[in-house]
XYZ file of C-alpha atoms in Angstrom:
652
model
C -2.902 41.662 -36.945
C -1.467 37.817 -36.130
C -2.891 37.339 -33.011
C -4.842 34.516 -34.247
C -1.383 32.560 -35.476
C -0.503 33.923 -31.864
C -3.336 31.682 -30.443
C -2.959 28.808 -33.099
C 0.560 28.132 -31.527
C -0.736 28.338 -27.985
C -2.962 25.635 -29.133
C -0.179 23.973 -30.517
C 2.340 24.511 -27.390
C 3.006 21.000 -25.610
C 2.330 21.850 -21.792
C 5.155 20.347 -20.185
C 5.228 20.353 -15.863
C 7.863 22.386 -15.633
C 7.335 25.385 -18.811
C 5.309 25.016 -21.490
C 7.093 25.175 -24.585
C 6.426 24.090 -28.781
C 7.101 21.049 -29.696
C 8.210 21.498 -32.968
C 10.317 23.945 -31.925
C 11.878 21.804 -29.525
C 11.604 18.152 -31.691
C 13.420 20.271 -34.615
C 16.181 21.447 -31.834
C 16.620 17.535 -31.143
C 16.175 15.921 -34.028
C 19.920 13.941 -34.181
C 20.354 10.383 -35.452
C 23.809 9.644 -33.988
C 26.353 10.693 -31.040
C 28.295 12.845 -33.341
C 24.880 14.964 -33.842
C 24.539 14.840 -37.531
C 21.774 17.329 -38.755
C 19.433 14.602 -40.906
C 18.258 15.298 -44.487
C 14.579 15.853 -44.136
C 14.452 16.113 -47.910
C 16.260 14.094 -49.027
C 14.492 11.682 -52.328
C 11.090 13.838 -51.988
C 9.507 16.133 -54.134
C 10.193 19.101 -52.094
C 13.484 21.469 -51.152
C 12.695 22.065 -47.537
C 10.335 21.132 -44.218
C 7.514 23.477 -43.090
C 8.999 23.900 -39.645
C 13.046 24.688 -40.733
C 12.755 27.718 -42.494
C 14.430 30.724 -41.118
C 16.105 34.797 -41.364
C 19.349 32.240 -42.888
C 16.670 31.500 -45.864
C 15.895 34.364 -47.109
C 15.508 34.995 -50.901
C 16.026 31.223 -51.576
C 13.317 29.883 -53.730
C 12.033 26.562 -51.898
C 8.641 23.713 -52.549
C 7.091 22.839 -49.596
C 4.921 19.824 -49.034
C 2.260 19.651 -46.567
C -1.558 19.910 -44.972
C -3.673 23.056 -44.689
C -4.117 23.737 -41.344
C -5.410 27.646 -40.845
C -6.355 30.082 -43.618
C -7.530 33.453 -42.730
C -9.246 35.955 -44.936
C -8.046 34.414 -48.434
C -5.041 36.292 -47.540
C -2.944 34.290 -45.157
C -2.530 30.052 -44.924
C -0.889 28.024 -42.587
C 0.779 24.945 -43.845
C 2.068 21.737 -41.564
C 4.026 18.870 -41.951
C 5.540 16.749 -39.757
C 8.421 18.973 -38.904
C 6.113 22.725 -37.971
C 4.572 25.114 -39.575
C 4.888 27.918 -41.866
C 2.482 31.036 -42.828
C 2.027 30.930 -46.583
C 1.167 34.445 -48.562
C -1.565 33.660 -50.896
C -1.382 35.473 -54.324
C -3.526 38.433 -55.075
C -3.080 39.542 -58.761
C -4.919 38.511 -61.502
C -1.606 36.189 -62.912
C -1.896 34.010 -60.372
C -5.595 33.721 -60.108
C -5.048 29.706 -60.960
C -2.574 29.767 -57.594
C -5.213 31.383 -55.395
C -7.940 29.274 -56.230
C -6.086 26.274 -55.635
C -5.060 27.501 -52.298
C -8.485 29.687 -51.463
C -10.840 26.355 -52.153
C -8.940 23.765 -50.876
C -10.874 22.213 -47.627
C -8.728 22.255 -44.724
C -6.455 19.499 -44.000
C -6.214 19.251 -48.156
C -2.644 18.037 -49.318
C -0.727 20.793 -51.440
C 1.936 21.404 -52.452
C 3.398 24.594 -53.106
C 6.741 26.772 -54.628
C 8.016 30.238 -54.248
C 10.528 32.406 -52.305
C 11.006 32.960 -48.542
C 10.636 36.592 -47.529
C 10.956 38.080 -44.612
C 7.302 39.938 -42.513
C 6.374 43.350 -42.549
C 7.798 44.486 -39.458
C 5.893 44.423 -36.439
C 4.582 40.953 -37.928
C 6.783 38.848 -36.599
C 5.272 35.942 -34.275
C 8.575 34.960 -31.582
C 6.392 31.867 -30.520
C 6.775 30.533 -34.087
C 10.180 28.996 -35.177
C 9.321 30.107 -38.337
C 7.775 33.038 -37.294
C 10.588 36.056 -39.255
C 9.437 34.371 -42.423
C 6.776 33.754 -44.708
C 6.317 32.043 -48.320
C 5.445 33.998 -51.024
C 4.041 31.686 -52.895
C 4.482 31.124 -57.059
C 3.273 28.252 -57.760
C 0.768 25.521 -56.145
C -0.524 22.124 -56.732
C -3.211 20.484 -55.175
C -2.099 17.205 -54.318
C -5.423 15.925 -52.746
C -8.337 16.928 -51.796
C -9.943 16.498 -48.034
C -13.696 15.766 -46.886
C -15.276 17.052 -43.764
C -13.519 15.501 -41.250
C -15.264 13.407 -37.623
C -12.826 16.315 -35.780
C -10.635 19.210 -36.252
C -6.679 18.231 -36.094
C -5.779 20.680 -33.239
C -4.628 19.030 -30.053
C -6.934 21.514 -27.596
C -9.741 20.413 -29.385
C -11.267 17.626 -27.367
C -11.968 14.271 -28.602
C -12.779 11.286 -26.875
C -10.951 8.519 -27.092
C -13.374 6.320 -28.786
C -13.574 8.757 -31.886
C -9.250 9.245 -31.553
C -8.742 5.487 -31.993
C -11.363 5.018 -34.683
C -9.772 7.728 -36.798
C -6.518 6.927 -35.474
C -4.740 7.968 -38.572
C -6.319 11.356 -38.096
C -5.559 11.639 -34.108
C -1.874 10.643 -35.592
C -1.690 14.154 -37.035
C -1.486 15.551 -33.795
C 1.174 17.593 -32.333
C 1.045 15.513 -29.718
C 0.923 12.239 -31.218
C 3.520 13.544 -33.738
C 5.612 14.475 -30.652
C 5.328 10.929 -28.777
C 6.027 8.932 -31.291
C 8.838 10.988 -32.898
C 10.400 10.837 -29.115
C 10.223 7.377 -28.806
C 11.481 6.245 -32.059
C 14.612 9.061 -31.163
C 14.698 7.328 -27.322
C 15.304 3.642 -29.104
C 17.596 4.505 -31.486
C 19.801 5.861 -28.827
C 19.125 2.263 -26.596
C 20.240 0.225 -30.039
C 23.270 2.910 -30.638
C 24.656 2.585 -26.551
C 24.054 -1.981 -26.995
C 25.169 -2.720 -29.946
C 27.901 -0.038 -31.019
C 28.967 0.767 -27.113
C 28.646 -2.519 -25.626
C 28.826 -5.266 -28.205
C 24.955 -6.616 -28.044
C 23.588 -8.284 -30.919
C 19.775 -7.524 -32.087
C 18.046 -10.856 -32.986
C 14.712 -11.455 -33.915
C 12.658 -14.153 -32.152
C 10.158 -15.842 -33.164
C 6.539 -15.056 -32.374
C 4.927 -18.639 -33.209
C 6.008 -20.748 -30.557
C 4.702 -23.298 -27.843
C 2.490 -22.714 -24.806
C 4.729 -22.059 -21.951
C 3.804 -23.299 -18.136
C 2.677 -20.100 -15.534
C 2.767 -16.664 -15.971
C 0.106 -14.762 -18.296
C -2.625 -16.387 -20.231
C -1.431 -16.802 -23.988
C -3.046 -15.882 -27.426
C -3.373 -19.465 -29.006
C -3.174 -19.802 -32.744
C -4.868 -22.564 -34.725
C -1.863 -24.813 -37.247
C -3.570 -26.762 -39.879
C -2.302 -29.946 -37.718
C -5.930 -31.696 -35.916
C -5.526 -30.289 -32.626
C -2.253 -28.550 -32.502
C -1.475 -25.437 -31.854
C 0.760 -22.464 -31.861
C 0.935 -19.461 -29.013
C 2.050 -16.360 -29.670
C 4.829 -15.431 -26.899
C 4.677 -13.667 -23.716
C 7.577 -12.728 -23.872
C 11.239 -13.641 -25.830
C 12.549 -15.390 -22.547
C 13.097 -18.720 -23.448
C 14.922 -17.743 -26.843
C 16.894 -15.577 -25.188
C 18.492 -17.898 -23.004
C 18.774 -20.369 -25.334
C 21.148 -17.636 -27.676
C 23.002 -17.576 -24.440
C 23.086 -21.434 -24.525
C 24.324 -20.776 -27.879
C 27.170 -18.664 -27.333
C 25.949 -15.341 -28.146
C 27.072 -13.940 -25.057
C 25.260 -10.738 -25.591
C 21.462 -9.897 -26.931
C 19.041 -7.588 -27.592
C 15.927 -7.012 -29.100
C 12.949 -4.564 -29.698
C 10.980 -7.399 -29.051
C 7.363 -7.544 -29.592
C 5.035 -9.348 -26.887
C 1.274 -10.774 -25.847
C -0.753 -11.255 -23.314
C -4.298 -12.280 -23.122
C -5.348 -10.333 -19.891
C -8.701 -9.182 -20.918
C -9.788 -5.838 -19.860
C -7.019 -4.345 -18.197
C -6.960 -1.190 -16.882
C -3.877 1.026 -19.047
C -2.632 -1.979 -21.096
C -2.676 -3.484 -23.997
C -2.407 -7.492 -25.649
C 0.252 -6.591 -27.792
C 3.348 -4.167 -26.234
C 6.896 -3.642 -26.674
C 9.668 -4.715 -24.550
C 13.857 -3.662 -24.929
C 14.931 -7.099 -24.080
C 17.934 -7.615 -23.141
C 20.215 -10.900 -21.585
C 23.672 -11.370 -20.845
C 26.054 -14.238 -20.079
C 28.382 -14.305 -16.858
C 26.992 -11.864 -15.201
C 25.350 -10.808 -11.628
C 22.536 -8.649 -10.863
C 24.986 -5.787 -10.188
C 25.901 -5.431 -13.531
C 22.520 -5.832 -14.885
C 21.715 -2.831 -12.797
C 24.686 -0.817 -14.486
C 24.128 -1.122 -17.712
C 20.411 -0.278 -17.183
C 21.224 2.467 -15.494
C 23.798 3.480 -18.147
C 21.267 2.931 -20.772
C 18.461 5.241 -19.589
C 21.107 7.919 -19.359
C 22.229 7.567 -22.429
C 18.967 7.797 -24.620
C 17.297 10.310 -21.864
C 15.779 13.231 -24.005
C 17.604 16.349 -23.527
C 14.738 18.458 -22.575
C 14.205 16.650 -19.305
C 17.071 17.009 -16.180
C 19.514 14.163 -16.739
C 19.527 10.765 -14.933
C 21.256 10.461 -11.887
C 23.039 7.273 -11.463
C 22.836 5.084 -9.611
C 19.604 4.444 -8.720
C 18.351 3.742 -5.224
C 17.668 0.511 -4.008
C 15.414 -1.148 -1.498
C 14.529 -4.837 -0.695
C 10.548 -5.830 -1.373
C 10.579 -6.399 2.213
C 10.834 -2.815 2.655
C 9.175 -1.757 0.021
C 5.805 -3.431 1.794
C 6.574 -2.464 4.906
C 6.857 1.584 4.021
C 4.779 2.468 0.873
C 2.076 -0.940 1.099
C 3.958 -1.916 -2.473
C 6.626 -3.462 -4.243
C 6.270 -0.406 -6.953
C 6.547 2.514 -4.357
C 6.210 6.305 -6.025
C 9.396 8.021 -3.939
C 8.713 11.234 -4.807
C 6.394 12.037 -1.202
C 6.307 10.817 2.377
C 3.603 9.988 3.428
C 5.354 6.431 4.656
C 3.380 3.228 6.375
C 4.802 3.488 10.141
C 4.426 0.764 12.045
C 2.657 1.224 15.420
C 2.688 -1.937 17.134
C 4.478 -1.245 20.091
C 2.472 1.551 21.340
C -0.116 -0.483 21.744
C 0.818 -3.842 23.385
C -0.936 -3.275 26.419
C -4.019 -1.460 24.835
C -8.018 -1.823 25.844
C -8.602 -1.775 22.568
C -10.640 -5.184 21.410
C -10.250 -5.565 17.606
C -6.249 -3.519 18.442
C -6.272 -6.615 21.149
C -7.266 -9.096 18.704
C -4.983 -8.194 16.037
C -2.313 -8.248 17.832
C -2.523 -11.749 19.556
C -2.359 -13.182 15.659
C 0.185 -14.505 13.658
C 1.634 -11.921 11.858
C -0.431 -9.623 14.097
C 0.228 -5.449 13.232
C -0.894 -1.839 13.599
C -0.008 0.273 10.780
C -0.423 4.460 10.583
C -0.207 6.598 7.641
C 0.097 10.680 8.241
C -2.199 13.205 6.089
C -0.386 16.257 5.969
C -2.777 19.008 6.700
C -5.467 16.598 6.093
C -7.840 18.431 8.717
C -7.619 21.176 6.099
C -8.011 18.972 2.959
C -10.236 15.913 3.728
C -13.858 16.129 3.461
C -15.994 14.289 5.994
C -17.399 12.282 2.519
C -13.921 11.779 2.044
C -13.146 9.860 5.122
C -16.191 7.811 5.211
C -15.193 6.548 1.240
C -12.016 5.688 2.641
C -13.547 3.779 5.460
C -15.599 2.324 2.778
C -13.528 1.550 0.038
C -11.000 -0.438 2.983
C -14.468 -2.201 4.333
C -15.135 -3.670 1.128
C -11.504 -4.457 -1.214
C -10.068 -5.644 2.291
C -11.908 -6.449 4.858
C -10.652 -3.540 7.044
C -11.443 -1.237 9.855
C -9.631 2.323 9.042
C -9.941 4.854 11.907
C -9.194 8.076 11.029
C -7.377 9.910 13.791
C -7.634 14.117 13.893
C -4.963 15.339 16.641
C -7.713 17.732 17.083
C -9.944 15.088 19.480
C -13.210 16.591 18.808
C -12.906 16.405 15.293
C -12.868 12.535 15.493
C -16.294 12.225 13.188
C -18.110 9.538 15.208
C -15.614 7.150 16.187
C -15.264 7.204 19.632
C -12.548 4.581 19.694
C -10.516 7.379 18.263
C -10.695 9.826 20.459
C -9.906 7.066 23.065
C -6.525 5.912 21.335
C -6.016 9.465 20.987
C -6.335 10.194 24.858
C -3.821 7.089 25.588
C -1.431 7.338 22.928
C -1.610 10.770 21.561
C 1.644 12.017 22.479
C 3.585 8.750 21.115
C 1.417 9.519 17.766
C 3.030 12.300 17.502
C 6.523 11.358 18.325
C 6.569 8.152 15.784
C 4.601 10.250 13.016
C 6.313 13.397 13.064
C 2.760 15.058 12.968
C 1.295 18.590 12.814
C -1.513 19.913 14.397
C -3.255 19.826 10.947
C -3.149 16.265 10.104
C -4.450 13.360 9.897
C -3.623 10.181 10.811
C -5.394 6.900 9.359
C -4.585 3.985 11.703
C -5.316 -0.501 10.597
C -4.856 -2.883 12.375
C -4.390 -6.825 11.278
C -1.667 -9.084 8.747
C 1.285 -7.602 7.933
C 0.872 -8.075 4.537
C -2.880 -6.915 3.805
C -2.662 -3.767 6.861
C 0.106 -2.281 4.443
C -1.252 -3.161 1.120
C -4.591 -1.058 2.614
C -2.236 1.714 3.818
C -0.579 1.544 0.475
C -3.595 2.369 -1.381
C -5.067 5.103 0.325
C -1.633 6.933 0.814
C -2.283 7.441 -3.503
C -6.006 8.061 -2.964
C -5.423 10.024 -0.286
C -1.906 11.922 -2.744
C -4.928 12.391 -5.443
C -7.547 13.966 -3.226
C -5.016 16.483 -2.104
C -3.542 17.075 -5.393
C -6.872 17.462 -6.836
C -7.368 20.419 -4.074
C -4.008 22.399 -4.985
C -1.470 20.692 -2.240
C 1.783 20.354 -4.281
C 3.004 16.449 -4.007
C 4.554 14.893 -6.418
C 6.774 17.065 -8.245
C 5.781 16.095 -11.802
C 8.946 17.074 -13.529
C 10.943 14.528 -11.268
C 11.635 11.389 -12.228
C 12.649 9.161 -9.391
C 14.033 5.692 -10.427
C 14.362 2.742 -7.995
C 15.597 -0.883 -7.950
C 13.391 -3.240 -5.705
C 15.165 -6.342 -5.225
C 14.846 -9.860 -2.942
C 11.679 -10.513 -4.161
C 10.345 -13.968 -2.763
C 11.055 -16.459 -5.201
C 7.798 -18.159 -4.804
C 3.839 -17.125 -3.367
C 1.131 -18.971 -2.075
C -1.638 -19.320 -4.559
C -4.520 -17.478 -3.556
C -6.818 -19.941 -4.930
C -4.727 -22.171 -3.014
C -2.308 -21.164 -0.345
C -0.867 -24.607 0.287
C 0.563 -24.814 -3.502
C 2.930 -22.138 -4.894
C 3.567 -20.466 -7.868
C 6.521 -18.489 -9.199
C 6.412 -14.577 -8.227
C 8.183 -13.692 -11.417
C 8.886 -16.707 -13.699
C 10.381 -20.224 -13.259
C 13.332 -19.529 -14.736
C 14.036 -17.114 -12.001
C 17.388 -18.155 -9.749
C 17.179 -18.627 -5.903
C 19.230 -16.607 -4.288
C 22.341 -18.396 -3.169
C 21.904 -17.470 1.087
C 18.644 -19.236 0.417
C 19.283 -22.187 -1.699
C 19.276 -24.041 1.664
C 15.680 -23.354 2.009
C 14.556 -24.869 -1.486
C 14.224 -28.259 -0.490
C 12.523 -27.535 2.760
C 10.872 -24.683 3.330
C 10.778 -23.034 -0.410
C 8.203 -20.219 0.344
C 11.080 -18.658 2.101
C 13.919 -18.560 -0.334
C 14.524 -15.109 -2.421
C 15.572 -15.159 -5.344
C 17.517 -13.467 -7.832
C 14.665 -10.988 -9.358
C 14.573 -6.789 -9.548
C 12.920 -4.536 -10.607
C 12.992 -1.138 -11.748
C 10.250 0.982 -11.098
C 9.417 5.310 -11.946
C 7.363 6.869 -10.600
C 5.304 4.509 -8.803
C 5.321 2.417 -11.952
C 7.013 -0.419 -12.828
C 8.805 -0.156 -16.117
C 11.220 -3.252 -16.131
C 11.724 -6.896 -14.486
C 14.867 -8.889 -14.143
C 16.514 -11.847 -12.755
C 19.673 -13.728 -12.825
C 18.693 -17.521 -14.295
C 18.972 -20.714 -13.245
C 21.513 -22.618 -15.251
C 21.721 -25.776 -13.748
C 19.269 -28.437 -15.564
C 19.024 -29.950 -12.759
C 17.718 -27.228 -10.252
C 15.609 -26.111 -13.081
C 13.687 -29.603 -13.578
C 13.678 -29.991 -9.468
C 11.932 -26.953 -9.566
C 9.441 -26.910 -12.390
C 8.681 -30.560 -11.444
C 8.761 -30.796 -7.753
C 7.468 -27.580 -6.519
C 5.795 -25.913 -9.007
C 4.168 -29.020 -10.627
C 4.415 -28.658 -14.259
C 4.272 -30.190 -16.875
C 8.261 -30.132 -17.495
C 7.882 -31.896 -20.899
C 6.650 -28.382 -22.382
C 10.309 -27.447 -21.454
C 12.223 -30.198 -22.646
C 14.331 -28.213 -25.459
C 15.070 -25.646 -22.313
C 16.440 -28.278 -20.113
C 18.176 -30.416 -22.798
C 20.258 -27.217 -23.648
C 21.185 -25.946 -20.069
C 22.553 -29.573 -19.795
C 24.622 -29.009 -22.506
C 26.827 -26.005 -21.179
C 25.035 -23.086 -20.822
C 26.860 -19.928 -18.938
C 25.773 -18.537 -16.231
C 23.343 -15.612 -17.736
C 20.571 -12.936 -16.434
C 18.996 -10.275 -18.403
C 15.858 -7.708 -18.419
C 13.105 -6.337 -20.094
C 11.970 -2.971 -20.101
C 8.809 -2.159 -21.124
C 8.926 0.289 -23.369
C 5.458 1.339 -23.588
C 5.037 2.471 -20.283
C 8.250 4.006 -19.925
C 7.276 6.119 -22.800
C 3.762 7.620 -20.891
C 6.407 8.369 -17.798
C 8.435 10.059 -20.336
C 6.304 12.265 -22.238
C 3.310 12.601 -19.570
C 0.734 10.987 -21.235
C -2.464 10.038 -19.839
C -2.244 6.406 -21.253
C 0.142 4.059 -23.013
C -2.095 4.587 -25.763
C -1.017 8.070 -26.621
C 2.432 6.667 -27.199
C 1.463 3.562 -29.655
C 0.696 4.516 -33.074
C -1.901 1.972 -33.367
C -3.127 0.882 -29.919
C -6.207 -1.187 -29.357
C -9.105 0.204 -27.126
C -9.372 -0.729 -23.323
C -11.361 -3.868 -24.692
C -8.835 -4.893 -26.477
C -10.357 -4.015 -29.711
C -9.226 -2.088 -32.968
C -11.986 0.272 -33.230
C -10.538 1.736 -36.440
C -11.017 -1.942 -39.004
C -13.432 -3.907 -36.173
C -10.864 -6.346 -34.934
C -11.461 -9.311 -34.103
C -13.910 -10.321 -36.323
C -15.709 -13.364 -37.398
C -14.398 -15.719 -39.641
C -16.346 -17.258 -42.161
C -16.717 -21.701 -41.627
C -15.808 -22.296 -44.630
C -12.147 -20.613 -43.734
C -12.051 -22.026 -40.265
C -12.463 -25.523 -42.242
C -8.298 -25.976 -42.926
C -7.896 -25.431 -39.086
C -10.310 -28.394 -37.775
C -12.270 -25.283 -35.739
C -16.007 -25.028 -35.492
C -17.253 -22.130 -33.555
C -18.861 -23.088 -30.261
C -22.015 -20.022 -30.040
C -22.533 -18.731 -26.465
C -26.353 -19.196 -25.602
C -28.447 -16.475 -24.522
C -28.256 -16.904 -21.374
C -24.347 -16.719 -21.363
C -24.327 -14.019 -23.367
C -26.022 -11.665 -20.625
C -23.888 -12.989 -18.176
C -20.745 -11.913 -20.455
C -22.422 -8.745 -20.996
C -23.311 -7.847 -16.916
C -19.810 -8.692 -16.509
C -18.054 -6.342 -18.634
C -15.982 -3.815 -16.964
C -17.544 -1.426 -18.908
C -21.204 -2.222 -18.030
C -22.851 0.244 -15.717
C -23.780 -2.021 -13.251
C -20.129 -4.162 -13.035
């Protein structure tokens, strides 16, 4: 009789990668506000006695008042009421004396807000729903009140109903009622609360808010500009509280943290937000290992109880090792397919393009092995891989099949297989149906290409049923020993910082700073989780003279913009360091959400727009006058060019 309710609850289930469990049940079990596991009073101060999700057989006979949204109604006999805590079944009275109550509950549209009062009773034998946390009881209603009627909705409030992201963002306040969004945001709140507890109560950190209106900072990401009423003068929204956190250390605060809002005007970039949140941390008298141990303990302490525990310490890998083995500084270590240097095998090769690569500085030959690639990769996949390498890296990729008759249209690959086949098998530990992808060129470029192809091939194999990356595994990794500087892309003769200009040089490399700065390693460390960077930090420069030299001489920045910081460093700045954890990215990975927009209450679209309020929006000229600003409208040709270059344009 109640199979409809079972189907409803199956639709409301959160599909974890290990098992399917109800979000409401999981969340109600884990609602905890302190380490003493005190049960929160969810109905204090409001016009209800209980939440919809908390009633059980222990409440039988109690008179209760519930408030919530009408989720479902069947034959005007049963009604499912929903609030933030869960669902409960309500029996609509059928007798004449309760006609007014029946009228309210039967005529109110779905998603209307109602208040009901009644008695908790047992469901009839055989009609219990074990998949429902409240499945043993129901509410026999005595009184009902319609608090607000709901108009026809643009989409149903059910997670299994497909909706475009644009529609979800336009009606975000409705999307937030969905079970998955409720779960994501409440889990985020829980983890942040545990982080605060760990930092403040257990380790003596001070939670300090820093300004959002600041001044332009040299280097780094582009900042949003805010006009002031002084002609020609502007504020900037800070990319992060970096300078403030250092100044707090100069001020003797010793241990600072903040759930910090950060802003970057990066335009349309995949899975990025113009405003985002960091767990921002700084400490005095600390070294790199101290920061790493703090963060490992922080994540272990705040980790959700329904996930496998975080195992510490996290493994560590140098930047050079990550690039050489994975082709990226944020490797996904949940699966193999590592990059292997096979240059020595081909020192005496007669293959022209391999000889040419090895004759150049930093020239190398690299390969990765795709397990069972012959079985799962199709001809069009190989063609797509080769086209990607040519278009994006200007590199040649040779696919080598162990069965030489399958080396499609590649006599060179056949020649290589005959010449060095046994060596490839030994070095790459290949099996009969594996496929080897080989490329040759400058070390960094070759590694970066194979790093991209490694991930592309992993996606292809998993789409065809191969289990490569365990979705229930959270693989943390520290990447350390980054270069302090990189050559600028637009002008390789000049240098830019790999992290930010306040990062301290590695003590062992300080002697290179004044002669060969490109050889200097930094005290910069990134925290990587499943192939995504979720945090980054460094030990800072606390010596004003060294900071001035790096800014003025190495980076050629205008030091006047940072005169306040340089002055502060001269007034007894302690050694200090810190880190920022990207909260949005972390929560996206913890919840398994497809996008960081699914763990933010009111995110911007891919283009940086608020589709709900239509922001950014124009401002009338008279309102711009106090800021001494006049809009220079683009010409028709500029507008057309901008449209063609837009990432969502079909020709882009």
